[in-house]
Amino acid sequence: MGRPRKGNKAPRERTLSRNNEQGGNWNVVNMTNETFNKYYKAQGIIPESEWDDFINAFRQPLPTTFRLTSSRPTAHALNQHIKDVYVPFLTGLEYEGTKLSPPKPLQWYPDQLAWQLPVPKSALRKNENMRKFQHFLVYETDAGNLSRQEAVSMIPPLLLDVQPGHTALDMCAAPGSKSVQILEALHGHIEGAQEGDAKVPQGLLIANDSDAKRCHLLVHQSLHRVPGTGMMVTNHDASQLPSLRLAKDSKTWEGKLKFTQDEENRLSKRDKAKVAEEYDSLLFDRILTDVPCSGDGTIRKNLGIWGDWTPGNGIGLHSLQLRILLRAIQLLKPGGRLVYSTCSMSPMENEAVVSAALHQCPEMSILAVPDELPGLIRRPGMTSWQVLDNNLNPAPHPDAPEATAEDAPEPPSAEEVIAVEQDNDKGREGQHKGKHPRKGSNRPNDDAKGGRGGARKSWSKTLWPVGDEKELGLEHCLRLYPHLQDTGAFFVCVLVKKADEEVSASTTTTATENAGAATEEEQVAPPAAAAEKRERASSPSRPEGEPEAKKVKQQDGEVAVAPASEMQVDAASASASVSAASTPKPEAKKEHTLGAGRPFNEEPYIYLPGLEDEQVQLIKDFFDISDDFPFNELLVRNATGVPLRSIYLTSHLTRGLLLSNAYTRMRLISCGVKLFTRQESSKEQASIYRCKWRLNSEGLEVVKPFLGEKRIVTVNEATLRQCMEEVSVKFEDLKEEGLEARLRAMEPGSAVLRVENAKGKDLQIREDMHLAFWISKSSCNLMVEKVDKSALSLRLYDEDVTPHSKAKQAEAAAAKATKAATSSAADAASGSATPAASATETEAEAAKVEATELAEKEETGVAEASKPE
């Protein structure tokens, strides 16, 4: 929690601690910062007449906002449910004498599938009706049917204009709400395609993040909502993303099951011209660069920014943001679209970065989007700004003769910049990237002449406007402020790359010349010199005055950040416009490894030989899968290449990438969709099941178009509820006529439960439902995660009828009984025991046992079927 800064005279306000959502502790936060006020008034980001509304909006808590997962078949039905049930239910409520507003749709969001609830969080917890709605939000979020996401955070993916079949890259993806939006667009309806068409292309999304832990969070908490065979998660510094190669002829990878590190090494030693004859560099149709930033646009929820904000917070990240944007431009196809965004208002992080990139990459231009997202209130980008130091004095321009910069803040170290990038990413759409940089990171860049310990320091020229910002069209950027539509603050710029081949060729020639004639020299140069030349030749347009490579200081010495040589894109294929006029420092060079030498211990991805694999053939026969299914695109994740536990499905393009690049070079964390998981069973039950593989819920929608009727069980809604209420149901207890005979006639194992024309209690729309199912020798049960079950139960029956809910209720009763027993024991010790005490203790113990047994049953399922992953 931030502390008041000296000189702040505003009254102290009581605000809930961010670490205590229950409201138990109160911390005092001074919601004002005179430096913040003076800086943004000096920049003139808004008219003076709006200032009071602007600053007061920052002092209000953000409304709850969420959006429906548009690619889910339940999206429109769930949206209608909110309109028909919850809006009337929450209309006219009061809390502490204040009238509460019901949810309202965001008018600018497509199909109005996003909502805003402008009520205090305390009202959500304490008002009974609001609490019920919050319960609904929690369960539907866990089930993947909606995403809790700040309204302005939804805008960049919408302006990216992703279409089905595109190749897309999210450079700073975690925790993944924007990546989910991109996936939804990739899975959107193609004109002329039939409903359920199994051959509709899904395109490709590479979601990247610099932190491995957040990559796994991205996979498990976000991307499971929209499983896609063309989805990959990688772990790289966004400014140093590698260029992936793709074989020009798909016959190159026919019959191959993996691409080894030995192959990668051999390929890297081959003549580049020969390699270019066989491989293309993968370029992207759409790239999102939602970069790490100082995050002052998130001050409504990240209250510590009030006390810690300085102008230098944004200046310290400027060069990192520019490097990420330049790298994105390198990876963008001619004719492609790129969106650059931050949750900061500082022009140092926004217009200055965009302007610098446009000057270095003439093939790029800003796209005006006044007609996109109608109803969204926006303000134009700035075409002039001031570069001010932390004392709000004009910063010394590097070319000014008086720019001794003796008082200029020192530049951030590489360790600090990386820490800021990682810390700021942690909350992206939940807390976004709005964590303020650590102390000491609010400093401009080193001058190459001096470094951190040198006699001279300077500020990067790219911070200053050049004078042609209007000609560049910077006013076409979008600035979003909290007082306009009750949101956070955000900056968005849509960029496009020229598709004219002549312009691209000319740009490429210039880039090649600027990079220096390193290619021929590298072939004869010693290894260290060659590595150093590659580093200089491929570094994205480094701002003048910026050091060639920052280093992370460690106790054992210095480890250089990974060079751009590992990330180099062929100039001809990438049409990159980069200049790297820099002089290498006379220091010892070290051999670098991709990912800055960070360990990478993920399991390899190896394809299965299609129907030649006996387990794949078994799965095909057992589930009656169509011959049209892409069996050659099934893979496993282990070094043996044998289906031991899980089987995944990827797209054809993903297969091409995996068989053209070593997975370690890609730093691949995840790819494809998990379709089948091996179902372990007790020894005495093992002989019952010929096929021990079960369908995963997340892959059911992907494989469903290829399934025959052999393993599909159609039931009525009453049977569904019966299966929802029990961990498992014995055949003889099934109430639906004829169902017992049908199940006994089926071979035990995994199946699909189909409920036709299912309808929720308050929904007017009916839909077919398909759920993972398990049939044993004498019973059956749903193979659905407990959170998904609970969310489905609430939507269908307006109550949670699942065993998990019963177990929680029993546990609560047990806790209550235990408390009563403890109180009685205390009374007994003081001589006031009652005869009921012993009975109460016995009841509590019994309730505990019951709750434990129910929980264990749900975790393990019946004896023949363990719980789904």
mmCIF file with all atom_site columns, N, CA and C in Angstrom, residues 130-173:
data_model
loop_
_atom_site.group_PDB
_atom_site.id
_atom_site.type_symbol
_atom_site.label_atom_id
_atom_site.label_alt_id
_atom_site.label_comp_id
_atom_site.label_asym_id
_atom_site.label_entity_id
_atom_site.label_seq_id
_atom_site.pdbx_PDB_ins_code
_atom_site.Cartn_x
_atom_site.Cartn_y
_atom_site.Cartn_z
_atom_site.occupancy
_atom_site.B_iso_or_equiv
_atom_site.pdbx_formal_charge
_atom_site.auth_seq_id
_atom_site.auth_comp_id
_atom_site.auth_asym_id
_atom_site.auth_atom_id
_atom_site.pdbx_PDB_model_num
ATOM 1   N N  . MET A 1 130 ? -27.001 -9.181  -4.491  1.00 0.00 ? 130 MET A N  1
ATOM 2   C CA . MET A 1 130 ? -25.738 -8.962  -5.182  1.00 0.00 ? 130 MET A CA 1
ATOM 3   C C  . MET A 1 130 ? -24.779 -10.121 -4.931  1.00 0.00 ? 130 MET A C  1
ATOM 4   N N  . ARG A 1 131 ? -24.830 -10.658 -3.724  1.00 0.00 ? 131 ARG A N  1
ATOM 5   C CA . ARG A 1 131 ? -23.960 -11.789 -3.400  1.00 0.00 ? 131 ARG A CA 1
ATOM 6   C C  . ARG A 1 131 ? -24.315 -13.003 -4.258  1.00 0.00 ? 131 ARG A C  1
ATOM 7   N N  . LYS A 1 132 ? -25.588 -13.177 -4.516  1.00 0.00 ? 132 LYS A N  1
ATOM 8   C CA . LYS A 1 132 ? -26.016 -14.280 -5.381  1.00 0.00 ? 132 LYS A CA 1
ATOM 9   C C  . LYS A 1 132 ? -25.474 -14.085 -6.803  1.00 0.00 ? 132 LYS A C  1
ATOM 10  N N  . PHE A 1 133 ? -25.479 -12.839 -7.265  1.00 0.00 ? 133 PHE A N  1
ATOM 11  C CA . PHE A 1 133 ? -24.949 -12.562 -8.600  1.00 0.00 ? 133 PHE A CA 1
ATOM 12  C C  . PHE A 1 133 ? -23.432 -12.773 -8.633  1.00 0.00 ? 133 PHE A C  1
ATOM 13  N N  . GLN A 1 134 ? -22.748 -12.368 -7.573  1.00 0.00 ? 134 GLN A N  1
ATOM 14  C CA . GLN A 1 134 ? -21.307 -12.603 -7.507  1.00 0.00 ? 134 GLN A CA 1
ATOM 15  C C  . GLN A 1 134 ? -21.005 -14.099 -7.529  1.00 0.00 ? 134 GLN A C  1
ATOM 16  N N  . HIS A 1 135 ? -21.837 -14.877 -6.844  1.00 0.00 ? 135 HIS A N  1
ATOM 17  C CA . HIS A 1 135 ? -21.691 -16.331 -6.842  1.00 0.00 ? 135 HIS A CA 1
ATOM 18  C C  . HIS A 1 135 ? -21.804 -16.869 -8.270  1.00 0.00 ? 135 HIS A C  1
ATOM 19  N N  . PHE A 1 136 ? -22.760 -16.340 -8.996  1.00 0.00 ? 136 PHE A N  1
ATOM 20  C CA . PHE A 1 136 ? -22.940 -16.709 -10.404 1.00 0.00 ? 136 PHE A CA 1
ATOM 21  C C  . PHE A 1 136 ? -21.696 -16.368 -11.220 1.00 0.00 ? 136 PHE A C  1
ATOM 22  N N  . LEU A 1 137 ? -21.127 -15.177 -11.013 1.00 0.00 ? 137 LEU A N  1
ATOM 23  C CA . LEU A 1 137 ? -19.936 -14.760 -11.755 1.00 0.00 ? 137 LEU A CA 1
ATOM 24  C C  . LEU A 1 137 ? -18.749 -15.673 -11.470 1.00 0.00 ? 137 LEU A C  1
ATOM 25  N N  . VAL A 1 138 ? -18.579 -16.029 -10.199 1.00 0.00 ? 138 VAL A N  1
ATOM 26  C CA . VAL A 1 138 ? -17.443 -16.864 -9.811  1.00 0.00 ? 138 VAL A CA 1
ATOM 27  C C  . VAL A 1 138 ? -17.521 -18.229 -10.474 1.00 0.00 ? 138 VAL A C  1
ATOM 28  N N  . TYR A 1 139 ? -18.697 -18.855 -10.415 1.00 0.00 ? 139 TYR A N  1
ATOM 29  C CA . TYR A 1 139 ? -18.831 -20.182 -10.988 1.00 0.00 ? 139 TYR A CA 1
ATOM 30  C C  . TYR A 1 139 ? -18.695 -20.160 -12.510 1.00 0.00 ? 139 TYR A C  1
ATOM 31  N N  . GLU A 1 140 ? -19.284 -19.177 -13.155 1.00 0.00 ? 140 GLU A N  1
ATOM 32  C CA . GLU A 1 140 ? -19.203 -19.129 -14.619 1.00 0.00 ? 140 GLU A CA 1
ATOM 33  C C  . GLU A 1 140 ? -17.787 -18.795 -15.079 1.00 0.00 ? 140 GLU A C  1
ATOM 34  N N  . THR A 1 141 ? -17.061 -18.032 -14.273 1.00 0.00 ? 141 THR A N  1
ATOM 35  C CA . THR A 1 141 ? -15.661 -17.754 -14.600 1.00 0.00 ? 141 THR A CA 1
ATOM 36  C C  . THR A 1 141 ? -14.828 -19.016 -14.488 1.00 0.00 ? 141 THR A C  1
ATOM 37  N N  . ASP A 1 142 ? -15.028 -19.761 -13.389 1.00 0.00 ? 142 ASP A N  1
ATOM 38  C CA . ASP A 1 142 ? -14.299 -21.015 -13.204 1.00 0.00 ? 142 ASP A CA 1
ATOM 39  C C  . ASP A 1 142 ? -14.605 -21.998 -14.330 1.00 0.00 ? 142 ASP A C  1
ATOM 40  N N  . ALA A 1 143 ? -15.832 -21.993 -14.813 1.00 0.00 ? 143 ALA A N  1
ATOM 41  C CA . ALA A 1 143 ? -16.216 -22.908 -15.887 1.00 0.00 ? 143 ALA A CA 1
ATOM 42  C C  . ALA A 1 143 ? -15.768 -22.417 -17.253 1.00 0.00 ? 143 ALA A C  1
ATOM 43  N N  . GLY A 1 144 ? -15.238 -21.183 -17.330 1.00 0.00 ? 144 GLY A N  1
ATOM 44  C CA . GLY A 1 144 ? -14.738 -20.678 -18.601 1.00 0.00 ? 144 GLY A CA 1
ATOM 45  C C  . GLY A 1 144 ? -15.784 -20.027 -19.475 1.00 0.00 ? 144 GLY A C  1
ATOM 46  N N  . ASN A 1 145 ? -16.981 -19.810 -18.952 1.00 0.00 ? 145 ASN A N  1
ATOM 47  C CA . ASN A 1 145 ? -18.039 -19.213 -19.765 1.00 0.00 ? 145 ASN A CA 1
ATOM 48  C C  . ASN A 1 145 ? -17.988 -17.692 -19.787 1.00 0.00 ? 145 ASN A C  1
ATOM 49  N N  . LEU A 1 146 ? -17.262 -17.100 -18.869 1.00 0.00 ? 146 LEU A N  1
ATOM 50  C CA . LEU A 1 146 ? -17.063 -15.661 -18.908 1.00 0.00 ? 146 LEU A CA 1
ATOM 51  C C  . LEU A 1 146 ? -15.700 -15.324 -18.331 1.00 0.00 ? 146 LEU A C  1
ATOM 52  N N  . SER A 1 147 ? -15.250 -14.119 -18.589 1.00 0.00 ? 147 SER A N  1
ATOM 53  C CA . SER A 1 147 ? -13.961 -13.641 -18.098 1.00 0.00 ? 147 SER A CA 1
ATOM 54  C C  . SER A 1 147 ? -14.164 -12.334 -17.356 1.00 0.00 ? 147 SER A C  1
ATOM 55  N N  . ARG A 1 148 ? -13.650 -12.273 -16.142 1.00 0.00 ? 148 ARG A N  1
ATOM 56  C CA . ARG A 1 148 ? -13.635 -11.006 -15.410 1.00 0.00 ? 148 ARG A CA 1
ATOM 57  C C  . ARG A 1 148 ? -12.469 -10.198 -15.958 1.00 0.00 ? 148 ARG A C  1
ATOM 58  N N  . GLN A 1 149 ? -12.765 -9.128  -16.640 1.00 0.00 ? 149 GLN A N  1
ATOM 59  C CA . GLN A 1 149 ? -11.737 -8.367  -17.335 1.00 0.00 ? 149 GLN A CA 1
ATOM 60  C C  . GLN A 1 149 ? -12.114 -6.903  -17.356 1.00 0.00 ? 149 GLN A C  1
ATOM 61  N N  . GLU A 1 150 ? -11.140 -6.030  -17.132 1.00 0.00 ? 150 GLU A N  1
ATOM 62  C CA . GLU A 1 150 ? -11.415 -4.606  -17.158 1.00 0.00 ? 150 GLU A CA 1
ATOM 63  C C  . GLU A 1 150 ? -11.850 -4.178  -18.553 1.00 0.00 ? 150 GLU A C  1
ATOM 64  N N  . ALA A 1 151 ? -12.795 -3.259  -18.615 1.00 0.00 ? 151 ALA A N  1
ATOM 65  C CA . ALA A 1 151 ? -13.417 -2.895  -19.889 1.00 0.00 ? 151 ALA A CA 1
ATOM 66  C C  . ALA A 1 151 ? -12.395 -2.431  -20.915 1.00 0.00 ? 151 ALA A C  1
ATOM 67  N N  . VAL A 1 152 ? -11.500 -1.504  -20.554 1.00 0.00 ? 152 VAL A N  1
ATOM 68  C CA . VAL A 1 152 ? -10.558 -0.980  -21.546 1.00 0.00 ? 152 VAL A CA 1
ATOM 69  C C  . VAL A 1 152 ? -9.556  -2.035  -21.990 1.00 0.00 ? 152 VAL A C  1
ATOM 70  N N  . SER A 1 153 ? -9.350  -3.055  -21.162 1.00 0.00 ? 153 SER A N  1
ATOM 71  C CA . SER A 1 153 ? -8.446  -4.144  -21.529 1.00 0.00 ? 153 SER A CA 1
ATOM 72  C C  . SER A 1 153 ? -9.006  -4.991  -22.670 1.00 0.00 ? 153 SER A C  1
ATOM 73  N N  . MET A 1 154 ? -10.320 -4.917  -22.881 1.00 0.00 ? 154 MET A N  1
ATOM 74  C CA . MET A 1 154 ? -10.947 -5.685  -23.957 1.00 0.00 ? 154 MET A CA 1
ATOM 75  C C  . MET A 1 154 ? -10.734 -5.045  -25.328 1.00 0.00 ? 154 MET A C  1
ATOM 76  N N  . ILE A 1 155 ? -10.311 -3.789  -25.354 1.00 0.00 ? 155 ILE A N  1
ATOM 77  C CA . ILE A 1 155 ? -10.291 -3.035  -26.610 1.00 0.00 ? 155 ILE A CA 1
ATOM 78  C C  . ILE A 1 155 ? -9.172  -3.451  -27.569 1.00 0.00 ? 155 ILE A C  1
ATOM 79  N N  . PRO A 1 156 ? -7.914  -3.620  -27.102 1.00 0.00 ? 156 PRO A N  1
ATOM 80  C CA . PRO A 1 156 ? -6.854  -3.970  -28.064 1.00 0.00 ? 156 PRO A CA 1
ATOM 81  C C  . PRO A 1 156 ? -7.143  -5.210  -28.908 1.00 0.00 ? 156 PRO A C  1
ATOM 82  N N  . PRO A 1 157 ? -7.600  -6.341  -28.335 1.00 0.00 ? 157 PRO A N  1
ATOM 83  C CA . PRO A 1 157 ? -7.891  -7.494  -29.199 1.00 0.00 ? 157 PRO A CA 1
ATOM 84  C C  . PRO A 1 157 ? -9.019  -7.226  -30.197 1.00 0.00 ? 157 PRO A C  1
ATOM 85  N N  . LEU A 1 158 ? -9.983  -6.391  -29.822 1.00 0.00 ? 158 LEU A N  1
ATOM 86  C CA . LEU A 1 158 ? -11.067 -6.080  -30.752 1.00 0.00 ? 158 LEU A CA 1
ATOM 87  C C  . LEU A 1 158 ? -10.542 -5.280  -31.941 1.00 0.00 ? 158 LEU A C  1
ATOM 88  N N  . LEU A 1 159 ? -9.663  -4.317  -31.683 1.00 0.00 ? 159 LEU A N  1
ATOM 89  C CA . LEU A 1 159 ? -9.112  -3.504  -32.764 1.00 0.00 ? 159 LEU A CA 1
ATOM 90  C C  . LEU A 1 159 ? -8.066  -4.257  -33.578 1.00 0.00 ? 159 LEU A C  1
ATOM 91  N N  . LEU A 1 160 ? -7.617  -5.385  -33.071 1.00 0.00 ? 160 LEU A N  1
ATOM 92  C CA . LEU A 1 160 ? -6.668  -6.201  -33.832 1.00 0.00 ? 160 LEU A CA 1
ATOM 93  C C  . LEU A 1 160 ? -7.336  -6.820  -35.062 1.00 0.00 ? 160 LEU A C  1
ATOM 94  N N  . ASP A 1 161 ? -8.657  -6.956  -35.021 1.00 0.00 ? 161 ASP A N  1
ATOM 95  C CA . ASP A 1 161 ? -9.428  -7.451  -36.164 1.00 0.00 ? 161 ASP A CA 1
ATOM 96  C C  . ASP A 1 161 ? -8.932  -8.824  -36.615 1.00 0.00 ? 161 ASP A C  1
ATOM 97  N N  . VAL A 1 162 ? -8.877  -9.764  -35.671 1.00 0.00 ? 162 VAL A N  1
ATOM 98  C CA . VAL A 1 162 ? -8.437  -11.121 -35.999 1.00 0.00 ? 162 VAL A CA 1
ATOM 99  C C  . VAL A 1 162 ? -9.555  -11.856 -36.723 1.00 0.00 ? 162 VAL A C  1
ATOM 100 N N  . GLN A 1 163 ? -9.199  -12.560 -37.787 1.00 0.00 ? 163 GLN A N  1
ATOM 101 C CA . GLN A 1 163 ? -10.160 -13.324 -38.569 1.00 0.00 ? 163 GLN A CA 1
ATOM 102 C C  . GLN A 1 163 ? -9.790  -14.812 -38.514 1.00 0.00 ? 163 GLN A C  1
ATOM 103 N N  . PRO A 1 164 ? -10.787 -15.710 -38.671 1.00 0.00 ? 164 PRO A N  1
ATOM 104 C CA . PRO A 1 164 ? -10.478 -17.145 -38.704 1.00 0.00 ? 164 PRO A CA 1
ATOM 105 C C  . PRO A 1 164 ? -9.422  -17.455 -39.763 1.00 0.00 ? 164 PRO A C  1
ATOM 106 N N  . GLY A 1 165 ? -8.478  -18.285 -39.375 1.00 0.00 ? 165 GLY A N  1
ATOM 107 C CA . GLY A 1 165 ? -7.413  -18.659 -40.301 1.00 0.00 ? 165 GLY A CA 1
ATOM 108 C C  . GLY A 1 165 ? -6.173  -17.797 -40.212 1.00 0.00 ? 165 GLY A C  1
ATOM 109 N N  . HIS A 1 166 ? -6.208  -16.691 -39.464 1.00 0.00 ? 166 HIS A N  1
ATOM 110 C CA . HIS A 1 166 ? -5.039  -15.830 -39.318 1.00 0.00 ? 166 HIS A CA 1
ATOM 111 C C  . HIS A 1 166 ? -3.947  -16.504 -38.478 1.00 0.00 ? 166 HIS A C  1
ATOM 112 N N  . THR A 1 167 ? -2.720  -16.017 -38.665 1.00 0.00 ? 167 THR A N  1
ATOM 113 C CA . THR A 1 167 ? -1.636  -16.323 -37.729 1.00 0.00 ? 167 THR A CA 1
ATOM 114 C C  . THR A 1 167 ? -1.499  -15.106 -36.819 1.00 0.00 ? 167 THR A C  1
ATOM 115 N N  . ALA A 1 168 ? -1.538  -15.329 -35.509 1.00 0.00 ? 168 ALA A N  1
ATOM 116 C CA . ALA A 1 168 ? -1.536  -14.223 -34.551 1.00 0.00 ? 168 ALA A CA 1
ATOM 117 C C  . ALA A 1 168 ? -0.494  -14.463 -33.474 1.00 0.00 ? 168 ALA A C  1
ATOM 118 N N  . LEU A 1 169 ? 0.022   -13.365 -32.936 1.00 0.00 ? 169 LEU A N  1
ATOM 119 C CA . LEU A 1 169 ? 1.036   -13.413 -31.876 1.00 0.00 ? 169 LEU A CA 1
ATOM 120 C C  . LEU A 1 169 ? 0.648   -12.431 -30.789 1.00 0.00 ? 169 LEU A C  1
ATOM 121 N N  . ASP A 1 170 ? 0.613   -12.928 -29.548 1.00 0.00 ? 170 ASP A N  1
ATOM 122 C CA . ASP A 1 170 ? 0.432   -12.076 -28.363 1.00 0.00 ? 170 ASP A CA 1
ATOM 123 C C  . ASP A 1 170 ? 1.764   -12.076 -27.631 1.00 0.00 ? 170 ASP A C  1
ATOM 124 N N  . MET A 1 171 ? 2.497   -10.973 -27.695 1.00 0.00 ? 171 MET A N  1
ATOM 125 C CA . MET A 1 171 ? 3.893   -10.954 -27.257 1.00 0.00 ? 171 MET A CA 1
ATOM 126 C C  . MET A 1 171 ? 4.056   -10.960 -25.741 1.00 0.00 ? 171 MET A C  1
ATOM 127 N N  . CYS A 1 172 ? 3.123   -10.354 -25.018 1.00 0.00 ? 172 CYS A N  1
ATOM 128 C CA . CYS A 1 172 ? 3.190   -10.287 -23.547 1.00 0.00 ? 172 CYS A CA 1
ATOM 129 C C  . CYS A 1 172 ? 1.839   -10.751 -23.028 1.00 0.00 ? 172 CYS A C  1
ATOM 130 N N  . ALA A 1 173 ? 1.600   -12.046 -22.985 1.00 0.00 ? 173 ALA A N  1
ATOM 131 C CA . ALA A 1 173 ? 0.247   -12.586 -22.949 1.00 0.00 ? 173 ALA A CA 1
ATOM 132 C C  . ALA A 1 173 ? -0.343  -12.803 -21.558 1.00 0.00 ? 173 ALA A C  1
#
